[in-house]
Amino acid sequence: MNKKNELKKGIHWVGGIDWDLRDFHGYLTQRGSTYNAYLVLDKKVVLIDTVKHYLFDEMLDRIREVIDPAKINYILSNHVEMDHSGSIPKILEYAPNASVITSTQGEKGLRRHFKKDWDFHVVKSGDSLNIGRRTLKFVHTPMVHWPDNMVTYVPEEKILFSNDAFGQHIASSERFVDEMGWDIVEEEAAKYYGNIVMPYGDQVQTALKVVSGLDIEMICPSHGLIWRSLIPEIVQRYDQWSKYETEKKAVIVYDSMWGSTKKMAQMLDKGLSDAGVERTLRNLKTNHISDVITDILRSRLVLVGSPTLNNGMLPSVGELLTYLKGLRPRDRVGFAFGSFGWGGQAVGEIKKIFTELKWKVPEKSVNLKFIPEEKELDFVREVGNQLGEYILKQE
Ligand code: FEO
């Protein structure tokens, strides 16, 4: 038995490590990921979530190191999405007598995905199930990240199995956050929150109210490293992110055809520097949109630039903004800029998205024809400075 995977006596990590994963439906997962499944040995044996279908054998091997899978009594599905449910059909072949514990929405989703009439044990929010020495307490957390989501708390162990909440896409042979370090894990948790959870801030706030009433020593998410320390810190981050609170930082994101929009981005960068604002400059030719989202999660001020191509934005900028519209970050300050030859529509299109997101737009956009003159670039720098001063004055 791998002692490293025994999180507490009788509670084992039996998940899969996806070292090669680089694309999680459009999210660049440069560190890979894990799908965390957990095995709880008690009078009843419970498997909490499973792994993506192609890592089934890895999960099965890990279960077999601990117990004969035929002894599993319950498969607890906290979430239907297939990175966690994808191996339920196969594990049921090895654990034919197991019931599938899930929420009402979970049952509907699992039936719809797998077209199987499994022995479902449907639980409501607040229900408990005694499995021997321990109790499983179920709390529904709809939309964190799908309608079916729930988390499971084991009071005797003070463990919260939080599924998608508090996860990070990191492939690692380490199991605990403290073994890798806060800086890396927090960065990946922020990226995960920004790209997966951000639209559901209100629902996260509801879930956090429940979590705050629990005595928690360990948070076991369904991706990445496990929290046995730094729990108040990550809960505080989730609180901040789900309230759409930002830091007085800026991100300038742009693409350029012949260098004019890039020059403008550089001048905005200088203006923000003049104002003393911390910022990031992201060229979409070299930066992935999912990394830009991490910057937007943290930044009060978002400056987006595009030249006009065929009466609209460059496709790369359109891709970012389409993605951003779905993720719906609130309470930002927006600024649109760009260059053009004749039509000049891109800047208006960018501003339209800011309006749809209900962002503040304190400065008029800047749209410059062909190659900017020196005095125009000086003006762009001054606009950057003013925007910087504007956010620094805000609460
Ligand atoms: Fe990791 Fe919503 O699944």
Coordinates of N, CA and C in Angstrom, one line a residue, residues 7-207:
L7 N -4.5 9.5 3.5 CA -4.6 10.8 3.9 C -4.9 10.9 5.4
K8 N -5.7 10.0 5.9 CA -6.0 9.7 7.3 C -6.2 8.2 7.4
K9 N -6.1 7.7 8.6 CA -6.3 6.3 8.7 C -7.6 5.8 8.1
G10 N -7.5 4.9 7.1 CA -8.7 4.4 6.4 C -9.3 5.3 5.3
I11 N -8.6 6.4 5.0 CA -9.1 7.3 3.9 C -7.9 7.4 2.9
H12 N -8.1 6.9 1.7 CA -7.1 6.8 0.7 C -7.4 7.7 -0.5
W13 N -6.4 8.3 -1.0 CA -6.5 8.9 -2.4 C -6.3 7.8 -3.4
V14 N -7.2 7.7 -4.3 CA -7.1 6.6 -5.3 C -7.4 7.2 -6.7
G15 N -7.0 8.4 -6.9 CA -7.3 9.1 -8.2 C -6.3 8.8 -9.3
G16 N -6.4 9.6 -10.3 CA -5.5 9.5 -11.5 C -4.8 10.8 -11.8
I17 N -3.6 10.6 -12.3 CA -2.7 11.8 -12.6 C -2.7 11.9 -14.1
D18 N -3.1 13.1 -14.6 CA -3.2 13.3 -16.0 C -2.0 14.2 -16.4
W19 N -0.8 13.6 -16.5 CA 0.4 14.4 -16.7 C 0.4 15.1 -18.1
D20 N -0.3 14.5 -19.0 CA -0.3 15.1 -20.4 C -1.4 16.1 -20.7
L21 N -2.3 16.3 -19.8 CA -3.4 17.2 -20.1 C -2.9 18.6 -20.4
R22 N -3.3 19.2 -21.5 CA -2.9 20.6 -21.8 C -4.2 21.4 -22.2
D23 N -5.3 20.7 -22.5 CA -6.5 21.4 -22.9 C -7.7 20.9 -22.2
F24 N -8.2 21.7 -21.3 CA -9.4 21.3 -20.5 C -10.5 22.1 -21.1
H25 N -11.3 21.7 -22.0 CA -12.2 22.4 -22.8 C -11.8 23.9 -23.0
G26 N -10.7 24.1 -23.6 CA -10.2 25.4 -24.0 C -9.4 26.1 -22.9
Y27 N -9.2 25.5 -21.8 CA -8.4 26.1 -20.7 C -7.0 25.4 -20.8
L28 N -6.0 26.2 -20.9 CA -4.6 25.7 -21.0 C -4.1 25.2 -19.7
T29 N -4.0 23.9 -19.6 CA -3.6 23.3 -18.3 C -2.1 22.9 -18.4
Q30 N -1.3 23.9 -18.3 CA 0.1 23.7 -18.5 C 0.8 22.8 -17.5
R31 N 0.2 22.6 -16.4 CA 0.7 21.7 -15.4 C 0.0 20.4 -15.3
G32 N -0.9 20.1 -16.3 CA -1.6 18.9 -16.3 C -2.7 18.9 -15.2
S33 N -3.2 17.8 -14.8 CA -4.2 17.8 -13.7 C -4.3 16.4 -13.0
T34 N -5.1 16.4 -12.0 CA -5.4 15.1 -11.4 C -6.9 15.0 -11.3
Y35 N -7.5 13.8 -11.3 CA -8.9 13.6 -11.0 C -8.8 12.8 -9.7
N36 N -9.3 13.5 -8.6 CA -9.1 12.9 -7.3 C -10.3 12.0 -6.9
A37 N -10.1 10.7 -6.7 CA -11.1 9.8 -6.2 C -10.6 9.4 -4.8
Y38 N -11.5 9.2 -3.9 CA -11.1 8.9 -2.5 C -11.8 7.6 -2.1
L39 N -11.1 6.8 -1.3 CA -11.7 5.5 -0.8 C -11.8 5.6 0.7
V40 N -13.0 5.4 1.2 CA -13.2 5.5 2.7 C -13.5 4.1 3.2
L41 N -12.6 3.5 4.0 CA -12.9 2.2 4.5 C -13.6 2.3 5.9
D42 N -14.7 1.7 6.0 CA -15.5 1.7 7.2 C -16.3 0.5 7.1
K43 N -17.4 0.4 8.0 CA -18.2 -0.8 7.9 C -18.8 -0.9 6.5
K44 N -19.1 0.2 5.9 CA -19.4 0.3 4.5 C -18.2 1.0 3.8
V45 N -17.9 0.5 2.6 CA -16.7 1.0 1.9 C -17.3 2.0 0.8
V46 N -16.7 3.2 0.8 CA -17.3 4.2 -0.1 C -16.2 4.7 -1.0
L47 N -16.5 4.8 -2.3 CA -15.6 5.4 -3.3 C -16.2 6.8 -3.6
I48 N -15.4 7.8 -3.3 CA -15.9 9.2 -3.5 C -15.4 9.7 -4.9
D49 N -16.3 9.8 -5.8 CA -16.0 10.2 -7.2 C -15.0 9.3 -7.9
T50 N -14.9 9.4 -9.2 CA -14.0 8.6 -9.9 C -13.0 9.4 -10.8
V51 N -12.6 8.9 -11.9 CA -11.6 9.6 -12.7 C -12.1 9.7 -14.2
K52 N -11.4 10.4 -15.0 CA -11.7 10.4 -16.4 C -11.6 9.0 -17.0
H53 N -12.4 8.7 -18.0 CA -12.5 7.3 -18.4 C -11.1 6.7 -18.7
Y54 N -10.2 7.5 -19.3 CA -9.0 6.8 -19.8 C -8.0 6.6 -18.6
L55 N -8.3 7.1 -17.4 CA -7.4 6.8 -16.3 C -8.0 5.7 -15.4
F56 N -9.0 5.0 -15.9 CA -9.7 4.0 -15.0 C -8.7 3.0 -14.5
D57 N -7.8 2.5 -15.3 CA -6.9 1.4 -14.8 C -6.1 1.9 -13.7
E58 N -5.6 3.2 -13.8 CA -4.8 3.7 -12.8 C -5.6 3.8 -11.4
M59 N -6.8 4.2 -11.5 CA -7.7 4.2 -10.3 C -7.9 2.8 -9.8
L60 N -8.2 1.9 -10.7 CA -8.4 0.5 -10.2 C -7.2 -0.1 -9.5
D61 N -6.0 0.2 -10.1 CA -4.8 -0.3 -9.4 C -4.7 0.2 -8.0
R62 N -5.0 1.5 -7.9 CA -4.8 2.2 -6.6 C -5.9 1.6 -5.6
I63 N -7.1 1.3 -6.1 CA -8.1 0.8 -5.2 C -7.6 -0.6 -4.8
R64 N -7.1 -1.4 -5.7 CA -6.7 -2.8 -5.4 C -5.5 -2.9 -4.4
E65 N -4.7 -1.8 -4.4 CA -3.6 -1.8 -3.4 C -4.2 -1.7 -2.0
V66 N -5.5 -1.3 -1.9 CA -6.1 -1.1 -0.6 C -7.1 -2.1 -0.2
I67 N -7.9 -2.5 -1.2 CA -9.1 -3.4 -1.0 C -9.5 -4.0 -2.3
D68 N -10.2 -5.1 -2.2 CA -10.8 -5.7 -3.3 C -12.0 -4.8 -3.8
P69 N -12.0 -4.3 -5.0 CA -13.1 -3.4 -5.4 C -14.5 -4.0 -5.2
A70 N -14.6 -5.3 -5.2 CA -15.9 -5.9 -5.0 C -16.5 -5.6 -3.7
K71 N -15.7 -5.1 -2.8 CA -16.2 -4.8 -1.4 C -16.7 -3.3 -1.3
I72 N -16.7 -2.6 -2.4 CA -17.2 -1.2 -2.4 C -18.7 -1.3 -2.3
N73 N -19.3 -0.6 -1.3 CA -20.7 -0.6 -1.1 C -21.4 0.6 -1.8
Y74 N -20.7 1.7 -1.7 CA -21.2 3.0 -2.3 C -20.2 3.6 -3.2
I75 N -20.7 4.1 -4.3 CA -20.0 5.1 -5.1 C -20.7 6.4 -5.0
L76 N -19.9 7.3 -4.4 CA -20.5 8.7 -4.2 C -20.1 9.6 -5.3
S77 N -21.1 10.0 -6.0 CA -20.9 10.9 -7.2 C -21.3 12.3 -6.7
N78 N -20.3 13.1 -6.4 CA -20.6 14.5 -6.0 C -20.9 15.4 -7.2
H79 N -20.5 14.9 -8.4 CA -20.7 15.8 -9.6 C -20.7 14.9 -10.8
V80 N -21.6 15.2 -11.7 CA -21.8 14.4 -12.9 C -20.7 14.6 -14.0
E81 N -20.1 15.8 -14.0 CA -19.2 16.0 -15.1 C -18.2 14.9 -15.3
M82 N -17.9 14.5 -16.5 CA -17.3 13.2 -16.8 C -15.9 13.1 -16.4
D83 N -15.2 14.2 -16.0 CA -13.9 14.0 -15.4 C -14.0 13.3 -14.0
H84 N -15.2 13.3 -13.4 CA -15.4 12.7 -12.1 C -16.3 11.5 -12.2
S85 N -17.2 11.4 -13.2 CA -18.1 10.3 -13.3 C -17.7 9.3 -14.4
G86 N -16.7 9.7 -15.2 CA -16.4 8.9 -16.4 C -16.1 7.4 -16.1
S87 N -15.6 7.1 -14.9 CA -15.2 5.7 -14.6 C -16.3 5.0 -13.8
I88 N -17.4 5.6 -13.6 CA -18.5 4.9 -12.8 C -18.9 3.6 -13.5
P89 N -19.2 3.7 -14.8 CA -19.7 2.5 -15.5 C -18.7 1.3 -15.3
K90 N -17.4 1.6 -15.5 CA -16.4 0.5 -15.4 C -16.2 0.0 -14.0
I91 N -16.2 0.9 -13.0 CA -15.9 0.5 -11.6 C -17.1 -0.4 -11.1
L92 N -18.3 -0.1 -11.7 CA -19.5 -0.9 -11.3 C -19.4 -2.3 -11.8
E93 N -18.6 -2.5 -12.8 CA -18.4 -3.9 -13.3 C -17.6 -4.7 -12.2
Y94 N -16.7 -4.0 -11.5 CA -15.9 -4.6 -10.5 C -16.5 -4.6 -9.1
A95 N -17.5 -3.7 -9.0 CA -18.2 -3.5 -7.7 C -19.7 -3.6 -8.0
P96 N -20.2 -4.8 -8.4 CA -21.5 -4.9 -8.9 C -22.6 -4.7 -7.9
N97 N -22.3 -4.7 -6.6 CA -23.3 -4.5 -5.6 C -23.4 -3.1 -5.1
A98 N -22.6 -2.2 -5.7 CA -22.5 -0.9 -5.1 C -23.7 0.0 -5.6
S99 N -24.2 0.8 -4.6 CA -25.2 1.8 -5.0 C -24.5 3.1 -5.3
V100 N -25.2 3.9 -6.1 CA -24.6 5.2 -6.5 C -25.3 6.3 -5.8
I101 N -24.6 6.9 -4.9 CA -25.1 8.1 -4.1 C -25.0 9.3 -4.9
T102 N -26.0 10.1 -5.1 CA -25.9 11.3 -5.8 C -27.1 12.2 -5.5
S103 N -27.0 13.5 -5.9 CA -28.1 14.4 -5.7 C -29.3 14.1 -6.7
T104 N -30.4 14.8 -6.5 CA -31.5 14.7 -7.5 C -31.1 15.0 -8.9
Q105 N -30.4 16.2 -9.0 CA -30.0 16.6 -10.3 C -28.9 15.6 -10.8
G106 N -28.1 15.1 -9.9 CA -27.0 14.2 -10.2 C -27.6 12.9 -10.8
E107 N -28.7 12.4 -10.2 CA -29.3 11.2 -10.8 C -29.8 11.4 -12.2
K108 N -30.4 12.6 -12.4 CA -30.9 12.9 -13.8 C -29.7 13.0 -14.8
G109 N -28.6 13.7 -14.3 CA -27.5 13.8 -15.2 C -26.8 12.5 -15.5
L110 N -26.6 11.7 -14.5 CA -26.0 10.4 -14.7 C -26.8 9.5 -15.6
R111 N -28.1 9.5 -15.4 CA -28.9 8.7 -16.3 C -28.8 9.2 -17.7
R112 N -28.8 10.5 -17.9 CA -28.7 11.1 -19.2 C -27.4 10.8 -19.9
H113 N -26.3 10.8 -19.1 CA -25.0 10.6 -19.7 C -24.8 9.1 -20.0
F114 N -25.1 8.2 -19.0 CA -24.7 6.8 -19.2 C -25.8 5.9 -19.6
K115 N -27.1 6.4 -19.6 CA -28.2 5.5 -20.0 C -28.3 4.2 -19.3
K116 N -28.0 4.3 -18.0 CA -28.0 3.0 -17.2 C -28.9 3.2 -16.0
D117 N -29.6 2.1 -15.6 CA -30.5 2.1 -14.5 C -29.8 1.5 -13.3
W118 N -28.8 2.3 -12.8 CA -28.0 1.9 -11.6 C -28.9 1.9 -10.4
D119 N -28.3 1.3 -9.3 CA -29.0 1.4 -8.0 C -28.7 2.7 -7.4
F120 N -29.5 3.7 -7.7 CA -29.3 5.1 -7.2 C -29.8 5.3 -5.8
H121 N -29.0 6.0 -5.0 CA -29.4 6.4 -3.7 C -29.3 7.9 -3.7
V122 N -30.5 8.5 -3.9 CA -30.6 10.0 -4.0 C -30.6 10.7 -2.7
V123 N -29.8 11.7 -2.5 CA -29.7 12.4 -1.2 C -30.1 13.9 -1.4
K124 N -30.7 14.4 -0.4 CA -31.1 15.8 -0.4 C -30.0 16.6 0.4
S125 N -30.0 17.9 0.2 CA -29.0 18.7 0.9 C -29.4 18.6 2.4
G126 N -28.4 18.3 3.3 CA -28.6 18.2 4.7 C -28.8 16.7 5.1
D127 N -29.0 15.8 4.2 CA -29.1 14.4 4.5 C -27.7 13.9 5.1
S128 N -27.8 12.8 5.9 CA -26.6 12.1 6.4 C -26.7 10.6 6.1
L129 N -25.6 10.0 6.0 CA -25.6 8.5 5.9 C -24.5 8.0 6.8
N130 N -24.9 7.1 7.7 CA -23.9 6.5 8.6 C -23.3 5.3 7.9
I131 N -21.9 5.3 7.9 CA -21.3 4.2 7.2 C -20.5 3.3 8.2
G132 N -20.7 3.5 9.5 CA -20.0 2.8 10.5 C -19.5 3.7 11.6
R133 N -18.2 3.9 11.6 CA -17.6 4.8 12.5 C -17.8 6.3 12.1
R134 N -18.1 6.4 10.8 CA -18.2 7.8 10.3 C -19.5 8.0 9.7
T135 N -19.8 9.3 9.4 CA -21.0 9.8 8.8 C -20.7 10.6 7.6
L136 N -21.5 10.4 6.5 CA -21.3 11.3 5.4 C -22.5 12.3 5.4
K137 N -22.1 13.6 5.4 CA -23.2 14.6 5.4 C -23.1 15.3 4.0
F138 N -24.2 15.4 3.4 CA -24.3 16.0 2.0 C -24.8 17.4 2.0
V139 N -24.1 18.2 1.3 CA -24.6 19.6 1.1 C -24.6 19.9 -0.4
H140 N -25.8 20.3 -0.9 CA -25.8 20.6 -2.3 C -25.2 22.0 -2.5
T141 N -24.4 22.1 -3.6 CA -23.8 23.3 -4.0 C -24.0 23.6 -5.4
P142 N -25.3 23.8 -5.8 CA -25.6 23.9 -7.2 C -24.8 25.0 -7.9
M143 N -24.4 24.8 -9.1 CA -23.7 25.7 -10.0 C -22.2 25.9 -9.5
V144 N -21.8 25.1 -8.6 CA -20.3 25.1 -8.2 C -19.8 23.7 -8.6
H145 N -19.9 23.3 -9.8 CA -19.9 24.1 -10.9 C -21.0 23.8 -11.9
W146 N -21.8 22.7 -11.7 CA -23.0 22.4 -12.5 C -24.2 22.3 -11.5
P147 N -25.4 22.2 -12.1 CA -26.6 22.2 -11.2 C -26.6 21.1 -10.2
D148 N -25.9 20.0 -10.5 CA -26.0 18.8 -9.7 C -25.0 18.8 -8.5
N149 N -24.0 19.7 -8.5 CA -22.9 19.6 -7.6 C -23.3 19.5 -6.1
M150 N -22.6 18.7 -5.4 CA -22.7 18.7 -3.9 C -21.3 18.4 -3.4
V151 N -21.2 18.8 -2.1 CA -20.0 18.5 -1.3 C -20.3 17.5 -0.2
T152 N -19.4 16.8 0.3 CA -19.6 15.8 1.3 C -18.7 16.0 2.5
Y153 N -19.3 16.2 3.7 CA -18.5 16.4 4.9 C -18.5 15.2 5.8
V154 N -17.3 14.9 6.3 CA -17.2 13.8 7.3 C -16.9 14.4 8.6
P155 N -17.8 14.6 9.5 CA -17.5 15.3 10.8 C -16.5 14.6 11.7
E156 N -16.5 13.2 11.7 CA -15.6 12.5 12.6 C -14.2 12.7 12.2
E157 N -13.9 13.0 10.9 CA -12.6 13.2 10.4 C -12.3 14.7 10.1
K158 N -13.3 15.5 10.2 CA -13.2 17.0 9.9 C -12.7 17.2 8.4
I159 N -13.2 16.3 7.5 CA -12.8 16.4 6.1 C -14.0 16.9 5.3
L160 N -13.7 17.8 4.4 CA -14.7 18.2 3.4 C -14.2 17.7 2.0
F161 N -15.0 16.9 1.4 CA -14.8 16.5 0.0 C -15.5 17.5 -0.9
S162 N -14.8 18.4 -1.4 CA -15.4 19.6 -2.0 C -15.6 19.6 -3.5
N163 N -15.2 18.5 -4.1 CA -15.3 18.3 -5.5 C -14.7 19.5 -6.2
D164 N -15.4 20.2 -7.2 CA -14.7 21.2 -8.0 C -14.2 22.4 -7.2
A165 N -14.9 22.7 -6.1 CA -14.5 23.9 -5.3 C -13.1 23.6 -4.7
F166 N -12.3 24.7 -4.7 CA -10.9 24.7 -4.1 C -9.9 23.8 -4.9
G167 N -10.3 23.4 -6.1 CA -9.4 22.6 -6.9 C -8.4 23.4 -7.7
Q168 N -7.5 22.7 -8.3 CA -6.5 23.3 -9.2 C -6.0 22.3 -10.2
H169 N -5.7 22.8 -11.4 CA -5.2 21.8 -12.4 C -3.7 21.7 -12.3
I170 N -3.3 20.7 -11.5 CA -1.9 20.5 -11.3 C -1.7 18.9 -11.2
A171 N -0.8 18.4 -12.1 CA -0.5 17.0 -12.0 C 0.8 17.0 -11.1
S172 N 0.7 16.1 -10.1 CA 1.8 16.1 -9.2 C 1.8 14.7 -8.5
S173 N 3.0 14.3 -8.1 CA 3.1 13.1 -7.3 C 2.9 13.4 -5.8
E174 N 3.0 14.7 -5.5 CA 2.7 15.2 -4.1 C 1.1 15.2 -4.0
R175 N 0.7 15.1 -2.8 CA -0.8 15.1 -2.5 C -1.3 16.3 -1.8
F176 N -0.3 17.0 -1.1 CA -0.8 18.1 -0.2 C -0.2 19.4 -0.7
V177 N -1.0 20.5 -0.5 CA -0.7 21.8 -1.0 C 0.7 22.2 -0.3
D178 N 0.9 21.9 1.0 CA 2.1 22.3 1.6 C 3.3 21.7 1.1
E179 N 3.2 20.5 0.4 CA 4.3 19.9 -0.2 C 4.8 20.6 -1.5
M180 N 3.9 21.3 -2.1 CA 4.2 22.1 -3.3 C 4.5 23.5 -3.1
G181 N 3.7 24.1 -2.1 CA 3.9 25.5 -1.8 C 2.7 26.4 -2.2
W182 N 2.4 27.4 -1.4 CA 1.3 28.2 -1.6 C 1.3 29.0 -2.9
D183 N 2.5 29.5 -3.3 CA 2.6 30.4 -4.4 C 2.1 29.7 -5.7
I184 N 2.6 28.5 -6.0 CA 2.2 27.8 -7.2 C 0.7 27.4 -7.1
V185 N 0.3 26.8 -5.9 CA -1.0 26.3 -5.8 C -2.0 27.4 -5.8
E186 N -1.7 28.5 -5.2 CA -2.7 29.7 -5.2 C -2.8 30.2 -6.6
E187 N -1.7 30.3 -7.4 CA -1.8 30.7 -8.8 C -2.7 29.8 -9.6
E188 N -2.5 28.5 -9.4 CA -3.4 27.6 -10.2 C -4.8 27.5 -9.7
A189 N -5.0 27.8 -8.4 CA -6.4 27.8 -7.8 C -7.1 29.1 -8.4
A190 N -6.3 30.2 -8.5 CA -6.9 31.4 -9.1 C -7.3 31.2 -10.5
K191 N -6.4 30.5 -11.3 CA -6.7 30.2 -12.7 C -7.9 29.3 -12.8
Y192 N -8.0 28.4 -11.9 CA -9.1 27.4 -11.9 C -10.4 28.2 -11.6
Y193 N -10.4 29.0 -10.6 CA -11.6 29.8 -10.2 C -12.0 30.7 -11.4
G194 N -11.0 31.4 -11.9 CA -11.3 32.4 -13.0 C -11.9 31.7 -14.2
N195 N -11.4 30.5 -14.6 CA -11.9 29.9 -15.8 C -13.0 28.9 -15.6
I196 N -13.3 28.5 -14.4 CA -14.3 27.5 -14.2 C -15.5 28.0 -13.3
V197 N -15.1 28.7 -12.3 CA -16.1 29.0 -11.3 C -16.6 30.4 -11.3
M198 N -15.9 31.3 -12.0 CA -16.2 32.8 -11.9 C -17.6 33.2 -12.2
P199 N -18.3 32.5 -13.1 CA -19.7 33.0 -13.3 C -20.6 32.8 -12.1
Y200 N -20.2 32.0 -11.2 CA -21.2 31.6 -10.1 C -20.8 32.1 -8.8
G201 N -20.4 33.4 -8.8 CA -20.0 34.0 -7.5 C -21.1 34.0 -6.4
D202 N -22.3 34.2 -6.8 CA -23.4 34.3 -5.8 C -23.6 32.9 -5.2
Q203 N -23.5 31.8 -6.0 CA -23.7 30.5 -5.5 C -22.5 30.1 -4.7
V204 N -21.3 30.6 -5.0 CA -20.1 30.3 -4.2 C -20.3 30.9 -2.8
Q205 N -20.8 32.2 -2.8 CA -21.1 32.8 -1.5 C -22.0 32.0 -0.6
T206 N -23.1 31.4 -1.2 CA -24.0 30.6 -0.5 C -23.3 29.3 0.1
A207 N -22.4 28.7 -0.8 CA -21.7 27.5 -0.4 C -20.7 27.9 0.8

